[in-house]
Amino acid sequence: MLRKIRIVLGAVMFIGITLLFLDFTGTLHHWVGWMPKIQLLEAVLAVNVIVVAALVLLTLALGRIYCSVICPLGILQDVFGWLGKKVRKNRYSYSKEVRWLRYPVLVLFVAALLAGVGTVVQLLAPYSAFGRIATTLLQPVWKACNNLLAAVAEHVDSYAFYHVDAIVPYIGLVTAIAAVTLVILFVLAWRNGRTYCNTICPVGTVLSLLSRWSWLKIHFDADKCKSCSLCSKNCKASCIDFKTHSVDYSRCVVCGDCIDSCKHGALSYQAHQAHEPNKPNKPNKPNKPHDAEGLSRRSFLLSAALATTAALAQEAKKTDGGLAEIEDKVAPERQTPIVPPGARSKQNFEQHCTGCQLCVSKCPNQVLRPSSDWSHLMLPTMSYELGYCRPECHRCSEVCPAGAIVPISAEDKASTQIGHAVWIKKNCIPLTDGVECGNCERHCPTGAIEMVPSDPDDEESPYVPAVNESRCIGCGACENLCPARPFSAIYVEGHEVHKEI
């Protein structure tokens, strides 16, 4: 029963989070938008005290079920491990805890988090690693399948599907990192199950410190054990030593595989007893109906606790800002990266962002993308070659689980200055081609651009844009819609700290 509950709840969480990353319509966030917000690291960074307290209590009560049911990267490892078991059953064996690697990685992670070294944090954070895989590797495939269905629907005069751009415009270092991460996870999980989870993942290590003292644990009945070793051979965490009838609770993720594989009823999931955790339990009196009833109650407690944790948050319906027209352009070299409205400042954004790429996958205007710059590697950054940041769209602020982009209304966004436009004289078409333009003035949503004579003393001279920086919000409409190629004649320079205008 324990294993079945874990599989069902884990499947719901995994499918929900995966579809949330793949969905480009913005409709699924209303139903599953709470799932990223109950990830431990993201809840800590967002100072979500309720979620953090709930996860701590959950671990102290039931053990490390977070890794088997809530963490998408942990569930992905289980999928890979399940595929490995299809090739060869009973493939695992007990091994000791790799302390020399596990705890130094945790110290490195905490130090990087405190020092603001975002690249290290993003490489090690489990939810962020899964987000990169889903956004850069899976979403293009998802969109390509959608486009195939759209082509079929077009032939039968159906509008059930519509064509979207399936080409990832930021293929490069971040995609390579995601691919390497996926390969490493697959190899480790295929061969040894939860190796990554119990040696590298800092979230797993933190939870392991709590799970040692959990109330419910896997226990041995030494009198029933026949030393068949099936429990150890099916433990993907390699934490069960059948010879000494002991379980390393710091690595046990309460998957239930050991109980399911034991043919003699020697293992049970029950309350902690007042004896050494690695010593055999005292023999229980044979009372099968009572034991079955107790297991049923414990299974119900597990499912109820997980359902309570999963229901911590609900999100409001989203507003689709629409899709901007795609323009082929080359990004300018900005002295200061542009961070989304709601980030408040570049520093706040970098301190809280874990690089999960959920905002990137949700941006309907293709403005957000993971940075390939080594100084901001994997951090989402804004660029306007493919679209601009429409004032009515604030989807990124609605989906961010880590507090890097706080929720912001469309009204507040329209008055938040994230940057300002800068005119480049040598690229401007009225001067280079001798034709009238004014595209930037016509499309500026705040009226921050005015066309003025290039020669103040000659009213007949070509008209060029003049930017009123006090009114510009840095949305990038001027940069995106400027007809100059390959570089726009006007571009947006980011602000270190956002301002209200």
mmCIF file of N, CA and C in Angstrom, residues 66-158:
data_model
loop_
_atom_site.group_PDB
_atom_site.id
_atom_site.type_symbol
_atom_site.label_atom_id
_atom_site.label_comp_id
_atom_site.label_asym_id
_atom_site.label_seq_id
_atom_site.Cartn_x
_atom_site.Cartn_y
_atom_site.Cartn_z
ATOM 1 N N TYR A 66 9.626 13.565 0.787
ATOM 2 C CA TYR A 66 9.759 14.697 -0.135
ATOM 3 C C TYR A 66 10.496 14.271 -1.396
ATOM 4 N N CYS A 67 11.560 13.510 -1.234
ATOM 5 C CA CYS A 67 12.404 13.131 -2.364
ATOM 6 C C CYS A 67 11.707 12.141 -3.299
ATOM 7 N N SER A 68 10.731 11.392 -2.783
ATOM 8 C CA SER A 68 10.037 10.397 -3.593
ATOM 9 C C SER A 68 8.737 10.896 -4.186
ATOM 10 N N VAL A 69 8.179 11.959 -3.598
ATOM 11 C CA VAL A 69 6.833 12.369 -3.989
ATOM 12 C C VAL A 69 6.759 13.804 -4.493
ATOM 13 N N ILE A 70 7.585 14.701 -3.969
ATOM 14 C CA ILE A 70 7.464 16.130 -4.276
ATOM 15 C C ILE A 70 8.542 16.612 -5.234
ATOM 16 N N CYS A 71 9.770 16.152 -5.060
ATOM 17 C CA CYS A 71 10.879 16.627 -5.894
ATOM 18 C C CYS A 71 10.824 15.986 -7.287
ATOM 19 N N PRO A 72 10.676 16.766 -8.364
ATOM 20 C CA PRO A 72 10.579 16.169 -9.705
ATOM 21 C C PRO A 72 11.862 15.486 -10.149
ATOM 22 N N LEU A 73 13.017 15.992 -9.697
ATOM 23 C CA LEU A 73 14.273 15.351 -10.088
ATOM 24 C C LEU A 73 14.418 13.994 -9.415
ATOM 25 N N GLY A 74 13.949 13.901 -8.169
ATOM 26 C CA GLY A 74 13.980 12.620 -7.484
ATOM 27 C C GLY A 74 13.074 11.609 -8.153
ATOM 28 N N ILE A 75 11.881 12.053 -8.570
ATOM 29 C CA ILE A 75 10.951 11.155 -9.250
ATOM 30 C C ILE A 75 11.518 10.734 -10.603
ATOM 31 N N LEU A 76 12.211 11.667 -11.291
ATOM 32 C CA LEU A 76 12.834 11.325 -12.567
ATOM 33 C C LEU A 76 13.888 10.238 -12.383
ATOM 34 N N GLN A 77 14.638 10.289 -11.289
ATOM 35 C CA GLN A 77 15.606 9.233 -11.000
ATOM 36 C C GLN A 77 14.910 7.891 -10.794
ATOM 37 N N ASP A 78 13.737 7.931 -10.145
ATOM 38 C CA ASP A 78 12.986 6.691 -9.952
ATOM 39 C C ASP A 78 12.547 6.101 -11.293
ATOM 40 N N VAL A 79 12.175 6.965 -12.219
ATOM 41 C CA VAL A 79 11.777 6.491 -13.549
ATOM 42 C C VAL A 79 12.952 5.812 -14.242
ATOM 43 N N PHE A 80 14.126 6.449 -14.189
ATOM 44 C CA PHE A 80 15.314 5.856 -14.803
ATOM 45 C C PHE A 80 15.685 4.541 -14.117
ATOM 46 N N GLY A 81 15.588 4.533 -12.770
ATOM 47 C CA GLY A 81 15.889 3.309 -12.040
ATOM 48 C C GLY A 81 14.918 2.187 -12.372
ATOM 49 N N TRP A 82 13.640 2.529 -12.562
ATOM 50 C CA TRP A 82 12.633 1.536 -12.946
ATOM 51 C C TRP A 82 12.955 0.942 -14.318
ATOM 52 N N LEU A 83 13.428 1.785 -15.232
ATOM 53 C CA LEU A 83 13.829 1.278 -16.542
ATOM 54 C C LEU A 83 15.017 0.331 -16.411
ATOM 55 N N GLY A 84 15.945 0.664 -15.502
ATOM 56 C CA GLY A 84 17.086 -0.211 -15.281
ATOM 57 C C GLY A 84 16.682 -1.563 -14.721
ATOM 58 N N LYS A 85 15.675 -1.575 -13.852
ATOM 59 C CA LYS A 85 15.205 -2.831 -13.261
ATOM 60 C C LYS A 85 14.505 -3.707 -14.293
ATOM 61 N N LYS A 86 14.007 -3.093 -15.375
ATOM 62 C CA LYS A 86 13.394 -3.881 -16.436
ATOM 63 C C LYS A 86 14.446 -4.730 -17.158
ATOM 64 N N VAL A 87 15.682 -4.222 -17.163
ATOM 65 C CA VAL A 87 16.773 -4.959 -17.809
ATOM 66 C C VAL A 87 17.316 -6.042 -16.880
ATOM 67 N N ARG A 88 17.510 -5.666 -15.615
ATOM 68 C CA ARG A 88 18.025 -6.639 -14.638
ATOM 69 C C ARG A 88 17.394 -6.380 -13.282
ATOM 70 N N LYS A 89 16.677 -7.347 -12.772
ATOM 71 C CA LYS A 89 16.029 -7.224 -11.480
ATOM 72 C C LYS A 89 17.029 -7.424 -10.346
ATOM 73 N N ASN A 90 16.617 -7.002 -9.156
ATOM 74 C CA ASN A 90 17.446 -7.172 -7.949
ATOM 75 C C ASN A 90 18.869 -6.661 -8.191
ATOM 76 N N ARG A 91 18.985 -5.438 -8.710
ATOM 77 C CA ARG A 91 20.265 -4.929 -9.183
ATOM 78 C C ARG A 91 21.038 -4.143 -8.127
ATOM 79 N N TYR A 92 20.426 -3.788 -7.001
ATOM 80 C CA TYR A 92 21.082 -2.922 -6.030
ATOM 81 C C TYR A 92 21.737 -3.732 -4.906
ATOM 82 N N SER A 93 22.538 -3.054 -4.112
ATOM 83 C CA SER A 93 23.168 -3.673 -2.947
ATOM 84 C C SER A 93 23.473 -2.588 -1.916
ATOM 85 N N TYR A 94 23.653 -3.002 -0.688
ATOM 86 C CA TYR A 94 23.911 -2.038 0.387
ATOM 87 C C TYR A 94 25.300 -1.431 0.230
ATOM 88 N N SER A 95 25.397 -0.132 0.491
ATOM 89 C CA SER A 95 26.698 0.554 0.523
ATOM 90 C C SER A 95 26.660 1.604 1.612
ATOM 91 N N LYS A 96 27.807 1.916 2.129
ATOM 92 C CA LYS A 96 27.878 2.891 3.209
ATOM 93 C C LYS A 96 27.696 4.315 2.671
ATOM 94 N N GLU A 97 27.325 5.193 3.567
ATOM 95 C CA GLU A 97 27.116 6.608 3.231
ATOM 96 C C GLU A 97 28.429 7.240 2.778
ATOM 97 N N VAL A 98 28.388 8.008 1.685
ATOM 98 C CA VAL A 98 29.592 8.660 1.163
ATOM 99 C C VAL A 98 29.720 10.043 1.812
ATOM 100 N N ARG A 99 30.146 10.052 3.037
ATOM 101 C CA ARG A 99 30.206 11.300 3.797
ATOM 102 C C ARG A 99 31.211 12.294 3.211
ATOM 103 N N TRP A 100 32.319 11.778 2.702
ATOM 104 C CA TRP A 100 33.390 12.672 2.232
ATOM 105 C C TRP A 100 32.945 13.519 1.045
ATOM 106 N N LEU A 101 31.901 13.095 0.347
ATOM 107 C CA LEU A 101 31.386 13.866 -0.778
ATOM 108 C C LEU A 101 30.096 14.595 -0.414
ATOM 109 N N ARG A 102 29.258 13.920 0.329
ATOM 110 C CA ARG A 102 27.923 14.432 0.615
ATOM 111 C C ARG A 102 27.936 15.755 1.375
ATOM 112 N N TYR A 103 28.664 15.812 2.468
ATOM 113 C CA TYR A 103 28.619 17.002 3.313
ATOM 114 C C TYR A 103 29.484 18.151 2.789
ATOM 115 N N PRO A 104 30.637 17.887 2.164
ATOM 116 C CA PRO A 104 31.345 18.998 1.511
ATOM 117 C C PRO A 104 30.529 19.667 0.410
ATOM 118 N N VAL A 105 29.743 18.883 -0.342
ATOM 119 C CA VAL A 105 28.886 19.482 -1.370
ATOM 120 C C VAL A 105 27.851 20.394 -0.726
ATOM 121 N N LEU A 106 27.287 19.973 0.412
ATOM 122 C CA LEU A 106 26.315 20.806 1.122
ATOM 123 C C LEU A 106 26.964 22.102 1.609
ATOM 124 N N VAL A 107 28.181 22.000 2.157
ATOM 125 C CA VAL A 107 28.891 23.199 2.626
ATOM 126 C C VAL A 107 29.168 24.139 1.452
ATOM 127 N N LEU A 108 29.593 23.574 0.320
ATOM 128 C CA LEU A 108 29.844 24.388 -0.870
ATOM 129 C C LEU A 108 28.568 25.078 -1.330
ATOM 130 N N PHE A 109 27.462 24.366 -1.308
ATOM 131 C CA PHE A 109 26.183 24.919 -1.745
ATOM 132 C C PHE A 109 25.752 26.076 -0.852
ATOM 133 N N VAL A 110 25.827 25.879 0.458
ATOM 134 C CA VAL A 110 25.432 26.940 1.400
ATOM 135 C C VAL A 110 26.349 28.146 1.259
ATOM 136 N N ALA A 111 27.648 27.908 1.109
ATOM 137 C CA ALA A 111 28.591 29.015 0.941
ATOM 138 C C ALA A 111 28.298 29.802 -0.331
ATOM 139 N N ALA A 112 28.000 29.083 -1.425
ATOM 140 C CA ALA A 112 27.669 29.746 -2.687
ATOM 141 C C ALA A 112 26.372 30.526 -2.565
ATOM 142 N N LEU A 113 25.415 29.988 -1.821
ATOM 143 C CA LEU A 113 24.134 30.661 -1.623
ATOM 144 C C LEU A 113 24.326 31.961 -0.853
ATOM 145 N N LEU A 114 25.148 31.922 0.191
ATOM 146 C CA LEU A 114 25.388 33.117 1.007
ATOM 147 C C LEU A 114 26.255 34.137 0.277
ATOM 148 N N ALA A 115 27.186 33.647 -0.548
ATOM 149 C CA ALA A 115 28.092 34.539 -1.270
ATOM 150 C C ALA A 115 27.484 35.075 -2.557
ATOM 151 N N GLY A 116 26.336 34.548 -2.946
ATOM 152 C CA GLY A 116 25.691 35.007 -4.176
ATOM 153 C C GLY A 116 26.309 34.448 -5.444
ATOM 154 N N VAL A 117 26.973 33.288 -5.333
ATOM 155 C CA VAL A 117 27.551 32.643 -6.516
ATOM 156 C C VAL A 117 26.449 31.796 -7.152
ATOM 157 N N GLY A 118 25.635 32.432 -7.971
ATOM 158 C CA GLY A 118 24.434 31.795 -8.485
ATOM 159 C C GLY A 118 24.676 30.569 -9.329
ATOM 160 N N THR A 119 25.775 30.539 -10.074
ATOM 161 C CA THR A 119 26.026 29.415 -10.975
ATOM 162 C C THR A 119 26.145 28.106 -10.211
ATOM 163 N N VAL A 120 26.843 28.121 -9.084
ATOM 164 C CA VAL A 120 26.996 26.912 -8.278
ATOM 165 C C VAL A 120 25.645 26.477 -7.715
ATOM 166 N N VAL A 121 24.874 27.436 -7.233
ATOM 167 C CA VAL A 121 23.550 27.129 -6.682
ATOM 168 C C VAL A 121 22.665 26.494 -7.741
ATOM 169 N N GLN A 122 22.659 27.073 -8.925
ATOM 170 C CA GLN A 122 21.785 26.588 -9.988
ATOM 171 C C GLN A 122 22.209 25.219 -10.506
ATOM 172 N N LEU A 123 23.497 24.926 -10.473
ATOM 173 C CA LEU A 123 23.968 23.619 -10.919
ATOM 174 C C LEU A 123 23.578 22.514 -9.954
ATOM 175 N N LEU A 124 23.533 22.838 -8.651
ATOM 176 C CA LEU A 124 23.291 21.821 -7.637
ATOM 177 C C LEU A 124 21.828 21.711 -7.215
ATOM 178 N N ALA A 125 21.052 22.782 -7.382
ATOM 179 C CA ALA A 125 19.661 22.769 -6.940
ATOM 180 C C ALA A 125 18.854 21.770 -7.774
ATOM 181 N N PRO A 126 18.154 20.820 -7.142
ATOM 182 C CA PRO A 126 17.476 19.758 -7.903
ATOM 183 C C PRO A 126 16.325 20.256 -8.765
ATOM 184 N N TYR A 127 15.476 21.123 -8.229
ATOM 185 C CA TYR A 127 14.340 21.618 -9.012
ATOM 186 C C TYR A 127 14.825 22.433 -10.205
ATOM 187 N N SER A 128 15.903 23.190 -10.030
ATOM 188 C CA SER A 128 16.456 23.987 -11.120
ATOM 189 C C SER A 128 16.995 23.094 -12.227
ATOM 190 N N ALA A 129 17.662 22.012 -11.842
ATOM 191 C CA ALA A 129 18.190 21.077 -12.839
ATOM 192 C C ALA A 129 17.050 20.477 -13.660
ATOM 193 N N PHE A 130 15.965 20.108 -12.989
ATOM 194 C CA PHE A 130 14.823 19.557 -13.716
ATOM 195 C C PHE A 130 14.206 20.614 -14.628
ATOM 196 N N GLY A 131 14.119 21.848 -14.153
ATOM 197 C CA GLY A 131 13.553 22.919 -14.968
ATOM 198 C C GLY A 131 14.340 23.160 -16.238
ATOM 199 N N ARG A 132 15.665 23.110 -16.162
ATOM 200 C CA ARG A 132 16.488 23.282 -17.368
ATOM 201 C C ARG A 132 16.250 22.162 -18.356
ATOM 202 N N ILE A 133 16.137 20.946 -17.841
ATOM 203 C CA ILE A 133 15.887 19.802 -18.727
ATOM 204 C C ILE A 133 14.542 19.956 -19.421
ATOM 205 N N ALA A 134 13.509 20.332 -18.658
ATOM 206 C CA ALA A 134 12.171 20.450 -19.226
ATOM 207 C C ALA A 134 12.077 21.594 -20.225
ATOM 208 N N THR A 135 12.715 22.725 -19.916
ATOM 209 C CA THR A 135 12.575 23.914 -20.755
ATOM 210 C C THR A 135 13.401 23.829 -22.031
ATOM 211 N N THR A 136 14.650 23.420 -21.906
ATOM 212 C CA THR A 136 15.538 23.461 -23.071
ATOM 213 C C THR A 136 15.547 22.178 -23.897
ATOM 214 N N LEU A 137 15.160 21.054 -23.295
ATOM 215 C CA LEU A 137 15.200 19.784 -24.019
ATOM 216 C C LEU A 137 13.817 19.248 -24.367
ATOM 217 N N LEU A 138 12.882 19.342 -23.434
ATOM 218 C CA LEU A 138 11.562 18.749 -23.656
ATOM 219 C C LEU A 138 10.575 19.697 -24.320
ATOM 220 N N GLN A 139 10.613 20.985 -23.944
ATOM 221 C CA GLN A 139 9.617 21.905 -24.494
ATOM 222 C C GLN A 139 9.703 22.049 -26.016
ATOM 223 N N PRO A 140 10.896 22.114 -26.627
ATOM 224 C CA PRO A 140 10.941 22.164 -28.099
ATOM 225 C C PRO A 140 10.289 20.940 -28.749
ATOM 226 N N VAL A 141 10.471 19.763 -28.161
ATOM 227 C CA VAL A 141 9.836 18.559 -28.699
ATOM 228 C C VAL A 141 8.321 18.657 -28.553
ATOM 229 N N TRP A 142 7.883 19.148 -27.396
ATOM 230 C CA TRP A 142 6.448 19.329 -27.144
ATOM 231 C C TRP A 142 5.838 20.287 -28.171
ATOM 232 N N LYS A 143 6.520 21.377 -28.433
ATOM 233 C CA LYS A 143 6.009 22.352 -29.400
ATOM 234 C C LYS A 143 6.009 21.781 -30.816
ATOM 235 N N ALA A 144 7.028 20.990 -31.141
ATOM 236 C CA ALA A 144 7.076 20.379 -32.471
ATOM 237 C C ALA A 144 5.894 19.427 -32.669
ATOM 238 N N CYS A 145 5.554 18.668 -31.638
ATOM 239 C CA CYS A 145 4.387 17.778 -31.726
ATOM 240 C C CYS A 145 3.105 18.595 -31.866
ATOM 241 N N ASN A 146 3.036 19.706 -31.146
ATOM 242 C CA ASN A 146 1.870 20.588 -31.280
ATOM 243 C C ASN A 146 1.751 21.117 -32.701
ATOM 244 N N ASN A 147 2.863 21.500 -33.293
ATOM 245 C CA ASN A 147 2.836 22.030 -34.657
ATOM 246 C C ASN A 147 2.410 20.965 -35.668
ATOM 247 N N LEU A 148 2.790 19.720 -35.394
ATOM 248 C CA LEU A 148 2.361 18.633 -36.264
ATOM 249 C C LEU A 148 0.842 18.479 -36.202
ATOM 250 N N LEU A 149 0.299 18.537 -34.989
ATOM 251 C CA LEU A 149 -1.152 18.457 -34.828
ATOM 252 C C LEU A 149 -1.841 19.671 -35.445
ATOM 253 N N ALA A 150 -1.192 20.846 -35.346
ATOM 254 C CA ALA A 150 -1.767 22.058 -35.945
ATOM 255 C C ALA A 150 -1.838 21.931 -37.461
ATOM 256 N N ALA A 151 -0.801 21.327 -38.049
ATOM 257 C CA ALA A 151 -0.807 21.136 -39.510
ATOM 258 C C ALA A 151 -1.921 20.178 -39.929
ATOM 259 N N VAL A 152 -2.130 19.120 -39.133
ATOM 260 C CA VAL A 152 -3.214 18.184 -39.445
ATOM 261 C C VAL A 152 -4.570 18.860 -39.283
ATOM 262 N N ALA A 153 -4.714 19.644 -38.182
ATOM 263 C CA ALA A 153 -5.978 20.322 -37.916
ATOM 264 C C ALA A 153 -6.302 21.335 -39.010
ATOM 265 N N GLU A 154 -5.274 21.969 -39.551
ATOM 266 C CA GLU A 154 -5.490 22.965 -40.600
ATOM 267 C C GLU A 154 -6.144 22.340 -41.834
ATOM 268 N N HIS A 155 -5.778 21.106 -42.121
ATOM 269 C CA HIS A 155 -6.314 20.441 -43.313
ATOM 270 C C HIS A 155 -7.778 20.044 -43.150
ATOM 271 N N VAL A 156 -8.233 19.980 -41.893
ATOM 272 C CA VAL A 156 -9.638 19.623 -41.663
ATOM 273 C C VAL A 156 -10.422 20.821 -41.131
ATOM 274 N N ASP A 157 -9.864 22.024 -41.365
ATOM 275 C CA ASP A 157 -10.521 23.271 -40.961
ATOM 276 C C ASP A 157 -10.841 23.312 -39.465
ATOM 277 N N SER A 158 -9.880 22.854 -38.664
ATOM 278 C CA SER A 158 -10.045 22.884 -37.209
ATOM 279 C C SER A 158 -9.076 23.885 -36.601
#
